[in-house]
C-alpha positions as a LaTeX table, in Angstrom:
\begin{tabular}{lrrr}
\hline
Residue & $x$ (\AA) & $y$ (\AA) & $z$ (\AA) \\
\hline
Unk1 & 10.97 & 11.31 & $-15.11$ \\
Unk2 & 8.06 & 9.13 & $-14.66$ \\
Unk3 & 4.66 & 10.06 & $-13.28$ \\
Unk4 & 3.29 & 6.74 & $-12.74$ \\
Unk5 & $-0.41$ & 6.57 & $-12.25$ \\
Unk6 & $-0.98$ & 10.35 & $-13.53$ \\
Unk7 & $-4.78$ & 10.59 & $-13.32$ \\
Unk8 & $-5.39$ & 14.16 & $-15.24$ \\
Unk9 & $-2.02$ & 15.12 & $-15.85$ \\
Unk10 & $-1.54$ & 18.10 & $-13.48$ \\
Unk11 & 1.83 & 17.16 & $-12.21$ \\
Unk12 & 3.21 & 16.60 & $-15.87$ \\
Unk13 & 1.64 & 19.82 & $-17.20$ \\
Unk14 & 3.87 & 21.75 & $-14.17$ \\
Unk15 & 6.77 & 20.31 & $-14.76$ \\
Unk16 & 6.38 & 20.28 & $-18.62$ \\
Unk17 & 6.38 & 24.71 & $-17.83$ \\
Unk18 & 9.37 & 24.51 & $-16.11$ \\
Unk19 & 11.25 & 23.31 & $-18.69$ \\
Unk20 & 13.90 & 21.84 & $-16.84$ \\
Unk21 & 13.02 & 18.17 & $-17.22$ \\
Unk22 & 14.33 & 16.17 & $-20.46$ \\
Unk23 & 11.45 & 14.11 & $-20.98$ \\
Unk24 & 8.52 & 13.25 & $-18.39$ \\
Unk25 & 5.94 & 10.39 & $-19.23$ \\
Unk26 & 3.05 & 9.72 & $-17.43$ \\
Unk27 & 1.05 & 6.16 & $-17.08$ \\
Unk28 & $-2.30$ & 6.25 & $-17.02$ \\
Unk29 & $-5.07$ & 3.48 & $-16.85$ \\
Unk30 & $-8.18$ & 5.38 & $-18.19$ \\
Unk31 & $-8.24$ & 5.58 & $-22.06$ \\
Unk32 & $-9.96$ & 8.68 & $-21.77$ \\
Unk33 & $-7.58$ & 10.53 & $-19.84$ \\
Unk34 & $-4.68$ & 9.17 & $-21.99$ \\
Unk35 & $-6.94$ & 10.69 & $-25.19$ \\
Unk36 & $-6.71$ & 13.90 & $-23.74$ \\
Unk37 & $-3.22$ & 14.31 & $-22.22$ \\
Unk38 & $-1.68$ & 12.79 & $-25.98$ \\
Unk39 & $-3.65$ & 15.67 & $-27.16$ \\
Unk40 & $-1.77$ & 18.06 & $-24.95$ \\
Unk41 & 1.43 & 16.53 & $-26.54$ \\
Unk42 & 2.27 & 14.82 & $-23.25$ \\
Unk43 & 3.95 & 11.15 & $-23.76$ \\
Unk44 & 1.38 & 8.94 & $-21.76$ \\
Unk45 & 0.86 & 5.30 & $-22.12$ \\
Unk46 & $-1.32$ & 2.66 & $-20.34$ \\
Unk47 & 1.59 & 0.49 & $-18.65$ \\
Unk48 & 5.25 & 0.68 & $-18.27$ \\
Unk49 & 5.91 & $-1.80$ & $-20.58$ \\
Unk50 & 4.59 & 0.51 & $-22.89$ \\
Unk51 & 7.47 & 2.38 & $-22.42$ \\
Unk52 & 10.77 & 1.77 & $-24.69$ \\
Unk53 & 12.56 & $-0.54$ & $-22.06$ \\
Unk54 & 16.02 & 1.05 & $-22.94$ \\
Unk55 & 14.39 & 4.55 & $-20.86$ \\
Unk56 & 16.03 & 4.58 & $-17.93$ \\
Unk57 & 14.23 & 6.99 & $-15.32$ \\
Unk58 & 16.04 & 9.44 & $-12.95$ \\
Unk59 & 12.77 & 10.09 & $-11.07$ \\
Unk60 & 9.17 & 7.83 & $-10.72$ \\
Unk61 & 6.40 & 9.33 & $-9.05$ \\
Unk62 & 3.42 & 8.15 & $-7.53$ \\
Unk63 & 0.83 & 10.21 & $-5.75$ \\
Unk64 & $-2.10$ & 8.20 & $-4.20$ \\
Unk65 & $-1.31$ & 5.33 & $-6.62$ \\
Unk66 & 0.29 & 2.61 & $-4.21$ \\
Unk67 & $-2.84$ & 2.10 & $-2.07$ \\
Unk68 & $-4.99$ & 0.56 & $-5.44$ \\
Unk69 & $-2.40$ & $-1.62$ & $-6.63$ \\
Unk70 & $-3.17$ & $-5.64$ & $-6.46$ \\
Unk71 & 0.42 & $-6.71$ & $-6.20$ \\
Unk72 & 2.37 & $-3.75$ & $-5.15$ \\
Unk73 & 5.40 & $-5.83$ & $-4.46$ \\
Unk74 & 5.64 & $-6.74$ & $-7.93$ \\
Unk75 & 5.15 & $-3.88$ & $-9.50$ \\
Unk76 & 7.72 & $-1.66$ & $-7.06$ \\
Unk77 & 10.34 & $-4.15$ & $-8.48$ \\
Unk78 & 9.29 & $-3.35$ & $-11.99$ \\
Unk79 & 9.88 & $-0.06$ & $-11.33$ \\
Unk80 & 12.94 & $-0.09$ & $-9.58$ \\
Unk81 & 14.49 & $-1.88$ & $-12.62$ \\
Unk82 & 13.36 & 1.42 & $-14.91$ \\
Unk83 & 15.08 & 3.82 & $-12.49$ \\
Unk84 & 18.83 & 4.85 & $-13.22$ \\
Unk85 & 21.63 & 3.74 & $-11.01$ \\
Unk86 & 20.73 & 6.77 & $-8.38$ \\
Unk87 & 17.37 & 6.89 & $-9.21$ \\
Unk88 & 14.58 & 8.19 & $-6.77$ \\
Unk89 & 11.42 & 6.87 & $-6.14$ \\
Unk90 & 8.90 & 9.45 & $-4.77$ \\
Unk91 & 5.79 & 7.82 & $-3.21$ \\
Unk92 & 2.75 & 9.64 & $-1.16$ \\
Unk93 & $-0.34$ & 7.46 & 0.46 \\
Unk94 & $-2.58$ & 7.40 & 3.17 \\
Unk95 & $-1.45$ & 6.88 & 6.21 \\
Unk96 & $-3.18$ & 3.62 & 7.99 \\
Unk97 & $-2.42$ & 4.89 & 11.44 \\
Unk98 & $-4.23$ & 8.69 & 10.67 \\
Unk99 & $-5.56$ & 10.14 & 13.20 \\
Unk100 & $-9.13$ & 9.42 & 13.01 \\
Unk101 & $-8.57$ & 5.95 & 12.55 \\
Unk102 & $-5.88$ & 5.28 & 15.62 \\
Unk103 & $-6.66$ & 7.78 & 17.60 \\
Unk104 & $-10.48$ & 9.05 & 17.76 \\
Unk105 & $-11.59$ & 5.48 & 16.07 \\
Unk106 & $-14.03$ & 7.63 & 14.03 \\
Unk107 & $-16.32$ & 5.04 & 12.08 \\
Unk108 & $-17.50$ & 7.37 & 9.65 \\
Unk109 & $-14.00$ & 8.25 & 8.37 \\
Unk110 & $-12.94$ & 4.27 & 8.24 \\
Unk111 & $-16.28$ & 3.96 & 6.24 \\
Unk112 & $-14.90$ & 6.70 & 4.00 \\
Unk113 & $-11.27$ & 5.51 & 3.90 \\
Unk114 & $-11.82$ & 1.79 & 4.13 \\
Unk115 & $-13.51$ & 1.43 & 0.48 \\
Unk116 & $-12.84$ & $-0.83$ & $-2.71$ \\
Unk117 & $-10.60$ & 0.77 & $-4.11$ \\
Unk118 & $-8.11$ & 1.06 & $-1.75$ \\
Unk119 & $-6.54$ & $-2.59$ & $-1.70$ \\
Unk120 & $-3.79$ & $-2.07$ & 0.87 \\
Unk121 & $-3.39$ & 1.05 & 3.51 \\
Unk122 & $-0.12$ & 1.53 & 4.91 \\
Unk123 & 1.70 & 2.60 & 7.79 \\
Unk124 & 5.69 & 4.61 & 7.57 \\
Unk125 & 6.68 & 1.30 & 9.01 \\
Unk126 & 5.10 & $-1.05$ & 6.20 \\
Unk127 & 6.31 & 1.30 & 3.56 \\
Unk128 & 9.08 & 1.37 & 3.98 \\
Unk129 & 9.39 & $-2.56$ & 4.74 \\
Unk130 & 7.52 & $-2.63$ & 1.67 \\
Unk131 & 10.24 & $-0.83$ & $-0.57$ \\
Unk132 & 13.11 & $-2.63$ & 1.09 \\
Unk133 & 12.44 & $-5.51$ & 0.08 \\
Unk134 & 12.04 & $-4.72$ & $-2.99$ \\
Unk135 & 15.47 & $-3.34$ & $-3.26$ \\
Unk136 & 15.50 & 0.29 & $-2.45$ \\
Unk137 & 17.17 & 2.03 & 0.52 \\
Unk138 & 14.95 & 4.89 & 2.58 \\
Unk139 & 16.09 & 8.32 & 1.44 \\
Unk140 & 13.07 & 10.19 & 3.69 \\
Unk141 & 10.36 & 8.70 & 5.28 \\
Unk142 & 8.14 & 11.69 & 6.14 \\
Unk143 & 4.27 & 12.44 & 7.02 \\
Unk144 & 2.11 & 15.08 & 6.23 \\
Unk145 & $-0.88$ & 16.29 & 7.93 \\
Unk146 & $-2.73$ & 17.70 & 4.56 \\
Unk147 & $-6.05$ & 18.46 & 6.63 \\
Unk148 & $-6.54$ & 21.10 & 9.50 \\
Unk149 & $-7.96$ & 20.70 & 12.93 \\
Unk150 & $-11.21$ & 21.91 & 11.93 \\
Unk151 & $-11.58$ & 19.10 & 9.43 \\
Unk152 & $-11.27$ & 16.02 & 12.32 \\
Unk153 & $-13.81$ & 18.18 & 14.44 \\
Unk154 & $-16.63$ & 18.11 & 11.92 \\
Unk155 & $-15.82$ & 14.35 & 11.32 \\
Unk156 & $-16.25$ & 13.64 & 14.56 \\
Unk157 & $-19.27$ & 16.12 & 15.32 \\
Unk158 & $-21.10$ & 14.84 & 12.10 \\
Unk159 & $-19.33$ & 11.95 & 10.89 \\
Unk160 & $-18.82$ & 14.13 & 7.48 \\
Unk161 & $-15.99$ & 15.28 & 4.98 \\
Unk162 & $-14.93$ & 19.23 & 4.26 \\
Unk163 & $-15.12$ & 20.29 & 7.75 \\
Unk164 & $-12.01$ & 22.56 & 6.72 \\
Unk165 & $-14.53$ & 24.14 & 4.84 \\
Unk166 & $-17.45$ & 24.38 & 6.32 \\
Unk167 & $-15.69$ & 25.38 & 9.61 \\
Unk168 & $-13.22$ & 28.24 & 8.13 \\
Unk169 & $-13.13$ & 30.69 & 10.84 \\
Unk170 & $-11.73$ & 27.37 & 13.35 \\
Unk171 & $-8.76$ & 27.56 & 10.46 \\
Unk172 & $-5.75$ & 29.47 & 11.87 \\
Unk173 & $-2.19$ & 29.44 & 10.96 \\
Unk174 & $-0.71$ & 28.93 & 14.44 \\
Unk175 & $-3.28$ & 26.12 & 15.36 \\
Unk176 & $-2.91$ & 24.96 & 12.33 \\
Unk177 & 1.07 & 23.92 & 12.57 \\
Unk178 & 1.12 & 23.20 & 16.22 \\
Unk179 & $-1.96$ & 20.77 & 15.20 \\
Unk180 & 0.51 & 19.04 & 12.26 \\
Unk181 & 3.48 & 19.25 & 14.15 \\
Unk182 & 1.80 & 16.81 & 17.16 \\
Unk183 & 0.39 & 14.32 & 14.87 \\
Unk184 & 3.54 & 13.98 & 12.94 \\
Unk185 & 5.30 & 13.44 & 15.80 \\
Unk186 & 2.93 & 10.61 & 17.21 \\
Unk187 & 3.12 & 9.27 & 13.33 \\
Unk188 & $-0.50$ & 9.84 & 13.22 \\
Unk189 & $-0.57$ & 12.56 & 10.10 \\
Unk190 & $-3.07$ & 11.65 & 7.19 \\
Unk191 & $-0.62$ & 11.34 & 4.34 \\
Unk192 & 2.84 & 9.10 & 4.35 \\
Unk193 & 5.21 & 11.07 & 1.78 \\
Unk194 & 8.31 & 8.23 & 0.92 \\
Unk195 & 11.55 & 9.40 & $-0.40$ \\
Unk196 & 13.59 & 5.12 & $-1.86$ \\
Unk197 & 16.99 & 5.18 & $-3.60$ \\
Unk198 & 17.35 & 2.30 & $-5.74$ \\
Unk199 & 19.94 & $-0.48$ & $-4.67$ \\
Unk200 & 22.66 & $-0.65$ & $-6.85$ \\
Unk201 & 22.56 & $-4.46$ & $-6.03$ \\
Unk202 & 18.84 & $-4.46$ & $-5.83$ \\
\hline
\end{tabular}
């Protein structure tokens, strides 16, 4: 498997305990990083053509990687030729319909979300336009609301992060999941979570 954009390494490290996986590389842009995790014996390199081109992946990841790339349309179809024949591509991103953006049109959160670094935001819709073009089939095209109720009230009471925190006793299981369960099913969670199947004749 591939973990492509790998930041620290804390994916690879898990699945390097649980022994199960024949070989998992990361990519990584920051030397640094790549310094350490080499040091950790993990295989980590800065680009997939770094990578012996005869490795043929059964599984890429990317977790909060798609949003910063410059051409994303290029690089999906570089990395749908490194997948095997049934090879999964497992992507998670913001979502550019969250809540605070389509719904309470928070300006403090778009001034938060809306930054440099983040080159393209998408929507499940554009996603998954995105990867069909490029020549995978949608396995799973989920959402997944990663931040309670108590964290969009403090954003829109004080137009700041870590409400979650700040506001702990407002966190409750129940609330919680009935909270989720709405926005995913007015496709207004905070995180897109992808599931693309290569295309044979992709």
């Amino acid at each position: 498997m591939l973990d492509f954009g790998c930041g620290n390494g804390g994916f690879l490290r898990r699945i390097k305990k649980q022994g199960n996986m024949a070989r998992a590389f990361g990519v990584e842009l920051d030397k640094t990083t790549r310094t350490h995790l080499l040091q950790e014996e993990i295989e980590v390199f800065e680009s997939i053509d770094n990578i012996d081109q005869s490795i043929k992946f059964d599984i890429i990841t990317m977790f909060h990687v798609i949003e910063h790339l410059e051409d994303p349309y290029e690089m999906m179809k570089k990395l749908r030729d490194r997948l095997t024949d049934n090879g999964l591509l497992i992507v998670e991103t913001p979502n550019a319909e969250d809540a605070l953006i389509s719904q309470y049109h928070s300006e403090s959160f778009m001034d938060f979300t809306f930054w440099s670094a983040h080159l393209f935001l998408y929507n499940s819709y554009s996603l998954e336009m995105l990867m069909n073009n490029c020549g995978f089939s949608t396995v799973n095209n989920n959402q997944i609301q990663r931040y309670p109720l108590s964290n969009h009230l403090y954003w829109l009471s004080t137009g700041m992060p870590g409400g979650h925190a700040k506001w702990k006793e407002l966190n409750c299981g129940v609330l919680e999941e009935a909270y989720a369960d709405t926005l995913r099913g007015l496709r207004k969670c905070d995180t897109l979570f992808g599931i693309f199947k290569r295309n044979r004749n992709g």
